[in-house]
Coordinates of C-alpha atoms and ligand atoms in Angstrom, one line a residue:
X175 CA -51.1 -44.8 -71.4
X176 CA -52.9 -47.2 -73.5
X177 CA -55.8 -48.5 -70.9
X178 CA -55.4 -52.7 -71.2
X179 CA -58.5 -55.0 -71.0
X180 CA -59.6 -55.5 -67.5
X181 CA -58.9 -59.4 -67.8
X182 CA -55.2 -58.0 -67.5
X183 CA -56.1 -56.1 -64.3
X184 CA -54.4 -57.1 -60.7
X185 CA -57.4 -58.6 -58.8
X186 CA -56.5 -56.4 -55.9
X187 CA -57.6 -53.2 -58.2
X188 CA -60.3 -55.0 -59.9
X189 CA -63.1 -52.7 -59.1
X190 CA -60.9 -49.4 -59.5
X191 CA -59.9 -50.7 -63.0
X192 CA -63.3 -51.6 -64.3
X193 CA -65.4 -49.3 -66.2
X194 CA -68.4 -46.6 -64.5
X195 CA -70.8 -44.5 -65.8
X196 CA -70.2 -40.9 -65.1
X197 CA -73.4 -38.9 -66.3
X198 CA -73.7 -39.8 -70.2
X199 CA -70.2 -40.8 -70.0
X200 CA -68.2 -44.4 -69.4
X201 CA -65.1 -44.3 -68.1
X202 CA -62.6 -46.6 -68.2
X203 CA -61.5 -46.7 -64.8
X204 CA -62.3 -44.9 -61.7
X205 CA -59.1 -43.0 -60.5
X206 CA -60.0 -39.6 -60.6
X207 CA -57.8 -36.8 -60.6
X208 CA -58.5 -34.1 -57.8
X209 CA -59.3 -30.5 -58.2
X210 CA -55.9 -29.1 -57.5
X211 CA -55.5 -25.4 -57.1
X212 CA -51.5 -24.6 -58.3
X213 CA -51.6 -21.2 -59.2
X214 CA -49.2 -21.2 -62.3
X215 CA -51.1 -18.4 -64.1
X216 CA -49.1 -15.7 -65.1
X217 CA -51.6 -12.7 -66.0
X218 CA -55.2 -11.8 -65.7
X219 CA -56.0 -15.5 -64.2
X220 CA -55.3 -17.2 -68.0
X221 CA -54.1 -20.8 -68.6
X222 CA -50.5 -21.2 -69.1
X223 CA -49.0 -23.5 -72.2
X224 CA -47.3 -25.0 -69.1
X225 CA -50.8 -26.1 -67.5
X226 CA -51.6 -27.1 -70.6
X227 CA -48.4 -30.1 -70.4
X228 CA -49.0 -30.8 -66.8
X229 CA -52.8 -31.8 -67.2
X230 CA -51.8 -33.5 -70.7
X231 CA -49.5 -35.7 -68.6
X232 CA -52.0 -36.6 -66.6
X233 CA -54.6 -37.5 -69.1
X234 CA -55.4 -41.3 -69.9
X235 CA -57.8 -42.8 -72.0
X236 CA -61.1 -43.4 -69.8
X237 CA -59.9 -41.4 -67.5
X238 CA -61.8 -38.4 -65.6
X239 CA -59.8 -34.6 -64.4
X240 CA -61.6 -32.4 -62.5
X241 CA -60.3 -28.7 -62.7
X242 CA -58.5 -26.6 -60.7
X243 CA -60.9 -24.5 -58.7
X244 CA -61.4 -21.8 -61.3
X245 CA -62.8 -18.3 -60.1
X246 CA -66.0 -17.2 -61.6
X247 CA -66.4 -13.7 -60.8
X248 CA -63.4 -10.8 -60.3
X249 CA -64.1 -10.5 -56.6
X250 CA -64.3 -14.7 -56.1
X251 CA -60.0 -14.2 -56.4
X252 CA -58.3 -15.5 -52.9
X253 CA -55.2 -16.8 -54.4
X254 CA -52.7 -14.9 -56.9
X255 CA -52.7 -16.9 -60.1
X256 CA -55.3 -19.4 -60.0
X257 CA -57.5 -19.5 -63.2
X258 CA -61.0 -17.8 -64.1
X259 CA -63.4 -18.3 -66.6
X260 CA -64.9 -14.7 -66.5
X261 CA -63.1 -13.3 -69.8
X262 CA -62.9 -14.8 -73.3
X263 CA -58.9 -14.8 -73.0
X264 CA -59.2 -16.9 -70.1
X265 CA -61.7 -19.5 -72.2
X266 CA -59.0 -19.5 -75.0
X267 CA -56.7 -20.4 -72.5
X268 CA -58.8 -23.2 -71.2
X269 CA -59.4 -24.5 -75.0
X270 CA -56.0 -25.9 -75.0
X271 CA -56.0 -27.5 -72.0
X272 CA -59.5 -29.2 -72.7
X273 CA -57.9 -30.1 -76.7
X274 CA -54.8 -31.5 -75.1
X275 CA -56.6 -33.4 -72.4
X276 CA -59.2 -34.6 -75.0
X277 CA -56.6 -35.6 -77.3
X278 CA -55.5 -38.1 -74.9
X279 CA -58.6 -39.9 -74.8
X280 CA -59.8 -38.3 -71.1
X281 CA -62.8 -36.2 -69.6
X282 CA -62.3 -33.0 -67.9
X283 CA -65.2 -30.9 -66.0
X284 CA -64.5 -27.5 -64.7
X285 CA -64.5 -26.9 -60.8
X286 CA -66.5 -23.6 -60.4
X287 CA -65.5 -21.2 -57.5
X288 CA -65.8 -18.7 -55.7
X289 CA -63.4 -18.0 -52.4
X290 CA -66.3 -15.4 -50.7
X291 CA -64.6 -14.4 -47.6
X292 CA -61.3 -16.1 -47.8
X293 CA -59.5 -13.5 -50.0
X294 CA -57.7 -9.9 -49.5
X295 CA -58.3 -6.4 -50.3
X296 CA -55.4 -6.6 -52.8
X297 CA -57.0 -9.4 -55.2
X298 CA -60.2 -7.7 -54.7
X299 CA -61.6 -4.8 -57.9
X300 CA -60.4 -1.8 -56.8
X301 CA -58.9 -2.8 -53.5
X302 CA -62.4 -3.2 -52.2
X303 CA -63.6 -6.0 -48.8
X304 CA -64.2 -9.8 -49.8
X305 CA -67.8 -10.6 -49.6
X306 CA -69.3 -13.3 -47.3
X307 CA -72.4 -14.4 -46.3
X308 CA -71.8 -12.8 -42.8
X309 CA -69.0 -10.6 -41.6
X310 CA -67.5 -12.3 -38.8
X311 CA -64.0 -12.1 -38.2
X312 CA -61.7 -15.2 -39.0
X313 CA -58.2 -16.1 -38.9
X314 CA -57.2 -17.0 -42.9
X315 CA -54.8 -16.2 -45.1
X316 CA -54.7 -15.5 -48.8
X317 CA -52.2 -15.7 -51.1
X318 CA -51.4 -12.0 -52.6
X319 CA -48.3 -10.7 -54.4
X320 CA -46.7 -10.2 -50.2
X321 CA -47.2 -13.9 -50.2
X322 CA -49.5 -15.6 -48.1
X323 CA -51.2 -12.4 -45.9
X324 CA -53.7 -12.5 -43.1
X325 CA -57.3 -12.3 -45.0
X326 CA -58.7 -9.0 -45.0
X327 CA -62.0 -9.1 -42.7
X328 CA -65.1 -9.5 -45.0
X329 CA -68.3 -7.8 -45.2
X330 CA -71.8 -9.6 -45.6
X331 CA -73.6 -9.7 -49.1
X332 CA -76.6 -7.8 -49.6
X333 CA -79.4 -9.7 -50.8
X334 CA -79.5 -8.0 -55.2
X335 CA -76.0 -9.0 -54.9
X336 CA -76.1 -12.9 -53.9
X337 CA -78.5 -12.8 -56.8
X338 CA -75.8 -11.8 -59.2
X339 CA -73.3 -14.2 -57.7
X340 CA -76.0 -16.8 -59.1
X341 CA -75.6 -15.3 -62.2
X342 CA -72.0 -15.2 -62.3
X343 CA -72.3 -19.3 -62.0
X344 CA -74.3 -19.4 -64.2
X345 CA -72.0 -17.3 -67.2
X346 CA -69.0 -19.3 -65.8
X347 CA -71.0 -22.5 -66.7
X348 CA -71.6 -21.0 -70.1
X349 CA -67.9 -20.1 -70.4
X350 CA -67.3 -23.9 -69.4
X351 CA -69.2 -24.9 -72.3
X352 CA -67.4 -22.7 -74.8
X353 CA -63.7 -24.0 -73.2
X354 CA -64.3 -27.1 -74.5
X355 CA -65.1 -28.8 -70.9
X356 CA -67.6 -32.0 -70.8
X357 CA -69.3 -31.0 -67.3
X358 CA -69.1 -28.8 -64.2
X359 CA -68.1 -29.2 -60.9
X360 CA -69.9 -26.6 -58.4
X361 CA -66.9 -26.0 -55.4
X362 CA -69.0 -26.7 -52.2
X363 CA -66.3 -27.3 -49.9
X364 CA -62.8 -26.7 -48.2
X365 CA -64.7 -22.8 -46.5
X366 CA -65.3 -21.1 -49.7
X367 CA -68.3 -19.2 -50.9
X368 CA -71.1 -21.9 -51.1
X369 CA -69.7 -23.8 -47.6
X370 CA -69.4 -20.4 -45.8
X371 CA -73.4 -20.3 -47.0
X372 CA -74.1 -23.8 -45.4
X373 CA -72.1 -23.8 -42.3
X374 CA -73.6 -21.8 -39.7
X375 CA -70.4 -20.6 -38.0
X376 CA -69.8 -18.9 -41.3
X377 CA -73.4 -17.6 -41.8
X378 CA -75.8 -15.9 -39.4
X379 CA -78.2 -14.0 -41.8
X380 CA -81.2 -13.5 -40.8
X381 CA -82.9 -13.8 -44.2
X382 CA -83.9 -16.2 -46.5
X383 CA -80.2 -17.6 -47.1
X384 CA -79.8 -18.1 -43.3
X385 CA -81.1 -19.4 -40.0
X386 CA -82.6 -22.5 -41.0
X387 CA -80.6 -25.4 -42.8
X388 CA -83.1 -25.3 -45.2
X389 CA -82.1 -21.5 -45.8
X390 CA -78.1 -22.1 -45.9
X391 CA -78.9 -24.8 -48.5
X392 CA -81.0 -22.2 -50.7
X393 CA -77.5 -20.5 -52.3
X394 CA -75.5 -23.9 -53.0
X395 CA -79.5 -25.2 -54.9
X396 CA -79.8 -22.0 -56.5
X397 CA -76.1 -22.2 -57.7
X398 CA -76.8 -25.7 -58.7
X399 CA -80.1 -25.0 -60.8
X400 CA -78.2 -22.2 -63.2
X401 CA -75.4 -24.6 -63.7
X402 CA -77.9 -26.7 -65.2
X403 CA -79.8 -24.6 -66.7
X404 CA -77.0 -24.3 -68.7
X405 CA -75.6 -28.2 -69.0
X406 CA -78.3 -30.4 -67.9
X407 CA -78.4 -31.9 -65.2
X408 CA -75.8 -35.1 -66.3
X409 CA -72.8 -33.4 -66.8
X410 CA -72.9 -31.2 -63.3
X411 CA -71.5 -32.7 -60.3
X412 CA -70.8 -31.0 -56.7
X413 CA -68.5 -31.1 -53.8
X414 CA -68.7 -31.1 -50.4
X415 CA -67.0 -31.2 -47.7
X416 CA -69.5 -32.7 -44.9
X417 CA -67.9 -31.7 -41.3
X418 CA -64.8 -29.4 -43.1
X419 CA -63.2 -27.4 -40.8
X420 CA -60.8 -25.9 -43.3
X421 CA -60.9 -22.5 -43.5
X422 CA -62.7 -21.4 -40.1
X423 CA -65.4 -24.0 -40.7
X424 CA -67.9 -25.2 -38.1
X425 CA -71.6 -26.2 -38.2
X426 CA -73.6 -26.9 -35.2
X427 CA -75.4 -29.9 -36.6
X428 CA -72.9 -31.0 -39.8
X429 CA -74.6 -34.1 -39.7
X430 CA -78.2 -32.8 -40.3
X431 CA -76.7 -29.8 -42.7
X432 CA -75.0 -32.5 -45.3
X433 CA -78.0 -35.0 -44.8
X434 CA -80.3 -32.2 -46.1
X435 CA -78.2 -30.9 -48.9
X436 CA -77.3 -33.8 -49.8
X437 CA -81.3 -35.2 -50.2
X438 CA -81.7 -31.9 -51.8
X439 CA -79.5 -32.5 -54.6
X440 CA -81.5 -35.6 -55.5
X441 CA -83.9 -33.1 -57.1
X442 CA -82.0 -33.2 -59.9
X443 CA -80.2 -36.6 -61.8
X444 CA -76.7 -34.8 -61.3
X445 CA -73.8 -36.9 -62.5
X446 CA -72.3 -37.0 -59.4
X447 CA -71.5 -35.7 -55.5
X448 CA -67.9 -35.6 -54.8
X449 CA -67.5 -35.8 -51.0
X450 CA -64.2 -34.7 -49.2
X451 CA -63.7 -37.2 -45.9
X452 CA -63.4 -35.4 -43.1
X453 CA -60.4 -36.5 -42.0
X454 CA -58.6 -34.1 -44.5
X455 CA -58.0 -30.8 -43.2
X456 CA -58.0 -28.7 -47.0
X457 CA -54.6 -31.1 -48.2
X458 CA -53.7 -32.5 -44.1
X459 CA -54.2 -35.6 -43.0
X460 CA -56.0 -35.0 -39.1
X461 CA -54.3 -37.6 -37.9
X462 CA -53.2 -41.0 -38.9
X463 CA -55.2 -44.0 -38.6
X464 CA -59.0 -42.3 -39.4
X465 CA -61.3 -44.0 -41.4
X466 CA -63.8 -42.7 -44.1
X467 CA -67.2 -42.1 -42.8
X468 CA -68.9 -39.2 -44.9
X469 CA -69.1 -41.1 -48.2
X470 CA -70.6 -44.1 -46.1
X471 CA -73.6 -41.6 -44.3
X472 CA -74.1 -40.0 -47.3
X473 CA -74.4 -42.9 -49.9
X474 CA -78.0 -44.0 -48.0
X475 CA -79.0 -40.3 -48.9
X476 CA -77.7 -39.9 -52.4
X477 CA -79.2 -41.5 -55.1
X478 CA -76.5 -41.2 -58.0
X479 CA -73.2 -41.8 -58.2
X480 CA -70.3 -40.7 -55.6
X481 CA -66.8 -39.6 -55.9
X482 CA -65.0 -40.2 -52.6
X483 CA -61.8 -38.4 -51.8
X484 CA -59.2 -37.7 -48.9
X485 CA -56.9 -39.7 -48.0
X486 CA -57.1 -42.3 -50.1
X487 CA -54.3 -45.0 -51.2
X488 CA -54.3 -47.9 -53.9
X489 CA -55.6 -50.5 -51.1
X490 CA -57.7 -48.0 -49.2
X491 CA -59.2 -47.2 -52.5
X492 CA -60.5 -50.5 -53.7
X493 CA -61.6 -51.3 -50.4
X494 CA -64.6 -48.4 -50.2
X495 CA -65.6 -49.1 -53.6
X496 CA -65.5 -52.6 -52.9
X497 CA -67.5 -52.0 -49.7
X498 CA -69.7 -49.9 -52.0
X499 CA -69.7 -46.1 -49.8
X500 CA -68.5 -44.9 -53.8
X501 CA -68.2 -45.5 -57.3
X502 CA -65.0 -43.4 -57.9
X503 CA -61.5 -42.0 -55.7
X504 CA -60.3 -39.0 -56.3
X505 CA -56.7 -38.7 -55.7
X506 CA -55.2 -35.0 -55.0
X507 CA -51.5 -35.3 -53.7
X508 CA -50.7 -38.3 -55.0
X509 CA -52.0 -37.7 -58.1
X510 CA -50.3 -34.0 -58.5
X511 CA -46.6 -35.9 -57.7
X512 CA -47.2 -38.3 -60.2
X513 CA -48.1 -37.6 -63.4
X514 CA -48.8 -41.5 -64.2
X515 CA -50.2 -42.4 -61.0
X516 CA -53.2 -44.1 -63.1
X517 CA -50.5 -46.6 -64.4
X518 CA -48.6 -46.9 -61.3
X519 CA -52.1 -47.9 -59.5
X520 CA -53.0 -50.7 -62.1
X521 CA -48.9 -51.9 -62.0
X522 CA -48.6 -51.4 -58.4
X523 CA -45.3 -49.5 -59.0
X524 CA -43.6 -47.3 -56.7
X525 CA -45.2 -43.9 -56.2
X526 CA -43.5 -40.4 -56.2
X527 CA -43.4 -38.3 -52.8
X528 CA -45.2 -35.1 -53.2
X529 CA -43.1 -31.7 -52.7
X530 CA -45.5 -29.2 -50.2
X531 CA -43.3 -26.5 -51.2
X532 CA -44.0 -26.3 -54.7
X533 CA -48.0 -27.2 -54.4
X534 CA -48.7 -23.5 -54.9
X535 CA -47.2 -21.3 -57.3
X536 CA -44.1 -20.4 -59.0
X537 CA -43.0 -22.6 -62.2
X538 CA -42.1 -25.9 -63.9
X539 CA -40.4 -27.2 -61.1
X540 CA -42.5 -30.0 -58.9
X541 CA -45.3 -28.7 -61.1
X542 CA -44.6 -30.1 -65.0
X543 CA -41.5 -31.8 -64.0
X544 CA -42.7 -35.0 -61.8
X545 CA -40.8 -38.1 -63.4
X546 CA -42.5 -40.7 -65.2
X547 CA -42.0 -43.9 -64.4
X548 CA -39.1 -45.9 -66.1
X549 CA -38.5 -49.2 -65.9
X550 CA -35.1 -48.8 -66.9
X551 CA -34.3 -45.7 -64.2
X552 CA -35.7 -48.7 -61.1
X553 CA -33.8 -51.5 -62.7
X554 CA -30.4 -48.8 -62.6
X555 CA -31.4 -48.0 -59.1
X556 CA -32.1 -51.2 -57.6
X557 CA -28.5 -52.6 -59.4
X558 CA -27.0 -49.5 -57.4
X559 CA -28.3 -50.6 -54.2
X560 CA -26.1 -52.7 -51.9
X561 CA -26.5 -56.4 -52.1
X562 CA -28.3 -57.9 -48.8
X563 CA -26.5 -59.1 -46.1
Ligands
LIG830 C1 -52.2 -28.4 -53.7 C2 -53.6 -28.7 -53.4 C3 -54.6 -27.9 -54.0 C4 -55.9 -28.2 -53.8 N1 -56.9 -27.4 -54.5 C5 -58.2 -27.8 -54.5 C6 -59.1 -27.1 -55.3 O1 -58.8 -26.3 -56.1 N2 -60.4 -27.5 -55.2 C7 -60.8 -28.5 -54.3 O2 -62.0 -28.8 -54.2 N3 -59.9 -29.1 -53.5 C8 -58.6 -28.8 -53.6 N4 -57.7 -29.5 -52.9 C9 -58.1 -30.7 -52.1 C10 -58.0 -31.9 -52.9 O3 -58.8 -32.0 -54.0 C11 -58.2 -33.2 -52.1 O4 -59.6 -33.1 -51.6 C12 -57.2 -33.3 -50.9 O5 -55.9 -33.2 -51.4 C13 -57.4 -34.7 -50.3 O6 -57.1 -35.7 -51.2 P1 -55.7 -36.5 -51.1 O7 -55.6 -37.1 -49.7 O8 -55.8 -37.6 -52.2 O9 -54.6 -35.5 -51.4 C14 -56.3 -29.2 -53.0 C15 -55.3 -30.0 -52.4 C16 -54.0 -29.8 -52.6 C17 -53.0 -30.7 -52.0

């Protein structure tokens, strides 16, 4: 869509429709598109032509994408078809989806990720154990070619081999770079590798990566430091997921944990945190009726800008950034179900229900195939309707 001077804009989306700085970059507006895992590959973890459309349609001038979670090392796998960025055919495949995204006028960073424990023998080289920071025994599933599968019970890292994972962030950030993407997005939440690090129900290593918060902290910074080694420190952002339970999560003192991490990552002038409120469970609601409250504890930590998401609707949206807890939304479901959600926002038009059972794998449809909105189609619909009594 052709973005419309914010004179034009709906008072009630003022703030969402006005332009923010995003590391070196101003956006247009500050509806941001999730990181959305939707396992459409169809061999060795490359993009698909059909990604390719379904991120184009949801590309607008100004606008911002954040990746699918994409797997940076063979054994970081958990779910059958998501993407890597470990080979040079999977970079070729992300080239088109950064040109088409590009082409229309948006910004797309990479999510970087690694599952650690939550994965199965079967997506694993050589039908070898996930790795974790710990082994302790977890009720998970992981998608496999059987469908989704109990988790096969992990094993802990040993010490040469948390150095590689570094590493293997570190070449996945390269990669990133030659894909075409504008920034990177280190994957910090929702139980995978670098939460099952911080979270102490996830780690109890008894060397320098655990015990102390300051220890669990010590993989996510190290991860942090080679992505921007390789990007500077403006064009890497992180997530986290301050109090996620998703995934077998639970920390003893959450509060302390994402206080610390998040004054750690002020070390560094990173383009953004993205926080996940904790009152999404992975893509559930908890319960109706919770508010947002990470964002605001976090905001008097941070010092640079914040992506909020979870939960989040048009009113719900402009009120935290109004209220100031964050200087962007990220919106997941709805923004998966709509491919024009960032018009429908700024028109206030009618939204498109998602479709659970289609959020994870198979093809075109409730993927690609999400209707636009038409004018025409809601005038035909509302002439269909009875008249009121
Ligand atoms: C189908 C689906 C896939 C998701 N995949 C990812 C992912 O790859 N990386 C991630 O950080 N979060 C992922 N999430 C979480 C979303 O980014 C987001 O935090 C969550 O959906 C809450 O936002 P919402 O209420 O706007 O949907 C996923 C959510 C859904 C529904």
């Amino acid at each position: 869509m052709e973005t419309q001077s914010t004179a034009t804009v709906d008072s009630s989306v003022a703030k969402l429709f006005s332009p923010v700085q995003l590391g070196p970059y101003t956006l247009g507006h500050r509806v941001v598109m999730a990181p959305l895992t939707r396992m459409r590959t169809v061999h060795n973890n490359v993009p698909t032509d059909l990604m390719v459309e379904y991120y184009s349609q949801r590309a607008t001038k100004g606008g911002y994408i954040i990746s699918e979670a994409t797997v940076v090392s063979p054994n970081g796998d958990g779910y059958l078809g998501a993407p890597a960025i470990y080979t040079d055919e999977q970079v070729e495949g992300w080239k088109k989806v950064t040109s088409a995204v590009h082409a229309k006028g948006a910004l797309m960073f990479l999510q970087l990720w690694h599952v650690g424990r939550q994965s199965h023998s079967s997506l694993q080289p050589d039908g070898g154990l996930p790795v974790g920071p710990s082994a302790i025994v977890h009720d998970d599933v992981a998608f496999t070619a059987n469908g989704w599968v109990p988790v096969t019970q992990n094993r802990a890292l040993e010490i040469e081999e948390i150095h590689a994972l570094v590493e293997d962030f570190r070449q996945g950030a390269i990669r990133a770079k030659a894909a075409g993407f504008d920034g990177v997005e280190l994957h910090g939440a929702n139980g995978y590798l670098v939460d099952q690090f911080l979270q102490d129900g996830s780690n109890q290593r008894t060397d320098e990566y655990g015990g102390s918060i300051e220890n669990r902290v010590r993989f996510m910074m190290e991860v942090v430091d080679a992505m921007v080694s390789v990007w500077g420190e403006h064009r890497v952002g992180v997530r986290l997921g301050p109090s996620g339970t998703f995934g077998s999560m639970s920390d003893s003192n959450p509060e302390a944990l994402f206080a610390y991490a998040a004054e750690q990552l002020n070390r560094y002038d990173l383009a953004y945190l993205h926080i996940i409120e904790p009152r999404i469970d992975g893509s559930i609601l908890k319960e109706e009726g919770l508010q947002p409250v990470a964002a605001a504890q976090l905001r008097k930590i941070f010092k640079g800008t914040i992506i909020v998401a979870g939960g989040f609707d048009r009113a719900s949206a402009e009120a935290i950034l109004e209220k100031g807890d964050a200087d962007l939304v990220a919106f997941g479901r709805y923004f998966l179900a709509n491919p024009d959600l960032v018009k429908r926002l700024k028109l206030d038009l009618p939204l498109n229900e998602y479709d659970r059972e289609t959020f994870y794998g198979g093809d075109a449809r409730g993927y690609s195939d999400y209707p636009f909105y038409s004018h025409e189609e809601a005038a035909e619909a509302n002439a269909a309707l009875p008249a009121a009594v």
